[in-house]
Short mmCIF file of C-alpha atoms in Angstrom, two decimals:
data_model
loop_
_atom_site.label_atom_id
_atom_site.label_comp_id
_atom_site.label_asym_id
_atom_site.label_seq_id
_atom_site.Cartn_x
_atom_site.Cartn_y
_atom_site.Cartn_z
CA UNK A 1 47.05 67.14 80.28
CA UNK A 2 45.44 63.41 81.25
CA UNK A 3 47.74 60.67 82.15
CA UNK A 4 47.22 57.25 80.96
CA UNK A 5 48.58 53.70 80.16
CA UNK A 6 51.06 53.28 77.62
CA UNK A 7 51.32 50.03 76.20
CA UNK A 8 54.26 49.12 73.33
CA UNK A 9 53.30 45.66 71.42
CA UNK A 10 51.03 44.89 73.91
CA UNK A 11 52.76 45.22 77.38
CA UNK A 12 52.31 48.34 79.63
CA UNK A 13 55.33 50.10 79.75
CA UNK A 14 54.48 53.74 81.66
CA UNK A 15 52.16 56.65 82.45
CA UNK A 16 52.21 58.76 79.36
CA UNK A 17 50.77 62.27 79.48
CA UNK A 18 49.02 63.14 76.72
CA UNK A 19 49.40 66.69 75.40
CA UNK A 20 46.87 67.62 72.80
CA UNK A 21 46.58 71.43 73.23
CA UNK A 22 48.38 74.11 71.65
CA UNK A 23 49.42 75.40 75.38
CA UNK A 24 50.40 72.10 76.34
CA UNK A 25 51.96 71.10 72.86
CA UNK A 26 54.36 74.40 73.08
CA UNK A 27 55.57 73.36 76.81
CA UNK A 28 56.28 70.02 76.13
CA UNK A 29 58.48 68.69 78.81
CA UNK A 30 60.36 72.11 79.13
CA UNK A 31 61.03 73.30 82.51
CA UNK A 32 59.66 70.30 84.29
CA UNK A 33 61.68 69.53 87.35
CA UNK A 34 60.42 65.94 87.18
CA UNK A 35 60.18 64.16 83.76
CA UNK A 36 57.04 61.83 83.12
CA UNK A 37 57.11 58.29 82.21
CA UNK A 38 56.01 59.41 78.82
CA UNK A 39 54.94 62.65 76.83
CA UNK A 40 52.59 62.23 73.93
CA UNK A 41 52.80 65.06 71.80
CA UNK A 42 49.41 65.06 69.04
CA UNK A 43 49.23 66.18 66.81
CA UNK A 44 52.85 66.77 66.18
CA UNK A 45 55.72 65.54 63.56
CA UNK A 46 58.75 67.05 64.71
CA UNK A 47 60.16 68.31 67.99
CA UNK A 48 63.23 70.23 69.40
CA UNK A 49 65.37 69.80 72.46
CA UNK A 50 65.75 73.75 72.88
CA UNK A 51 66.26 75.15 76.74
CA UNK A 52 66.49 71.15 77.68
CA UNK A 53 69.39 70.20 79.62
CA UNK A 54 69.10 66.14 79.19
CA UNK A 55 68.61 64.27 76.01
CA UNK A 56 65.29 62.03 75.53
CA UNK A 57 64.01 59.07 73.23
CA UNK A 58 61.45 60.00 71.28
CA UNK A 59 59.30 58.21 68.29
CA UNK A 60 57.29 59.82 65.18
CA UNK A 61 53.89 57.66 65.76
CA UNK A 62 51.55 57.31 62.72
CA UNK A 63 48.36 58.20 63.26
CA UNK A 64 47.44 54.04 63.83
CA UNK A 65 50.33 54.19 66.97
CA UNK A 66 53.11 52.32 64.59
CA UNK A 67 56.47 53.41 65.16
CA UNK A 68 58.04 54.62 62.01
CA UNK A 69 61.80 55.90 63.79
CA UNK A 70 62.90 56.30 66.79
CA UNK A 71 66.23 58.01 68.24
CA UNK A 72 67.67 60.22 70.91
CA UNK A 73 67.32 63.80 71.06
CA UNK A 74 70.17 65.83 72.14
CA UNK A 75 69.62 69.00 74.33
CA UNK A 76 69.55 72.04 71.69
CA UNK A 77 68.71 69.43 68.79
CA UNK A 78 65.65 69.33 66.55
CA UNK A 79 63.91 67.01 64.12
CA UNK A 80 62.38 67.80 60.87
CA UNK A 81 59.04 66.97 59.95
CA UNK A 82 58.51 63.25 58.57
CA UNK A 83 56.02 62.33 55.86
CA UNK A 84 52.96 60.34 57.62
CA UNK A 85 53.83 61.10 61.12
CA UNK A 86 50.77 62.73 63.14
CA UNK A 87 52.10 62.05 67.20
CA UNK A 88 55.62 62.43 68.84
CA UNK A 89 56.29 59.79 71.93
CA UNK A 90 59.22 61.37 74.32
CA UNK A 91 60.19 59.43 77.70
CA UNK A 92 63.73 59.28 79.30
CA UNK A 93 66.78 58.15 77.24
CA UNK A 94 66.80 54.61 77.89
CA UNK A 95 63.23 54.23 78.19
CA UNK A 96 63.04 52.74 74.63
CA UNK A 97 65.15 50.18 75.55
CA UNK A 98 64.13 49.07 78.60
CA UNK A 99 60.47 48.75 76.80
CA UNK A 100 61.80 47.32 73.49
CA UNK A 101 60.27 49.74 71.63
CA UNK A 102 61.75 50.60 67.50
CA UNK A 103 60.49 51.10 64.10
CA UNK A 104 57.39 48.82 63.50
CA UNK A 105 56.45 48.66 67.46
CA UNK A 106 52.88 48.76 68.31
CA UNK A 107 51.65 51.53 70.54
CA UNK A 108 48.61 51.76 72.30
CA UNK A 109 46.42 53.42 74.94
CA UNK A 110 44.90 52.19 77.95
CA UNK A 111 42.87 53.35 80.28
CA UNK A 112 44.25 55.14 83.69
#
């Protein structure tokens, strides 16, 4: 998985690990005794919060980086598919807020 700059409307918020693999997809942020910054889950339109013992933010990301919802995941929880979503953005609960990140944010990439 790389590790890169996150950036929500413009500001650099984190280090988001990108997971674009089928292995690394599946693992998600299960059984990680640290959490990221940021996972980046592409391509992917829903998630689930199955064997996770804290909740998370997470966003369904068009595939231009738009926000179209964002919301807290419960441990054991799971989100259905949404229409137009391609990428899944999970970080800490409370990282949304503290970046001011909601529907219609801006994400981009940067260079790490």
């Amino acid at each position: 998985m790389s590790q890169i700059q996150l950036l929500v409307d413009g500001r650099t918020v984190a280090e988001v690990v990108v997971a674009d693999t089928v292995l690394t997809r599946a693992r998600g942020l299960l059984f990680h005794r640290v959490l990221p910054e940021a996972l980046l889950l592409r391509p992917c339109s829903s998630v689930h919060g199955a064997w996770m013992r804290v909740p998370l933010d997470v966003a369904f990301l068009t595939a231009e980086l738009r926000v179209v919802h964002a919301q807290v995941l419960r441990p054991w929880a799971m989100t259905m598919p949404r229409r137009g979503v391609t990428q899944v953005l999970e970080a800490p609960v409370g990282s949304f807020e503290r970046w001011g990140l909601r529907a219609d944010s801006r994400v981009a990439l940067g260079g790490g």
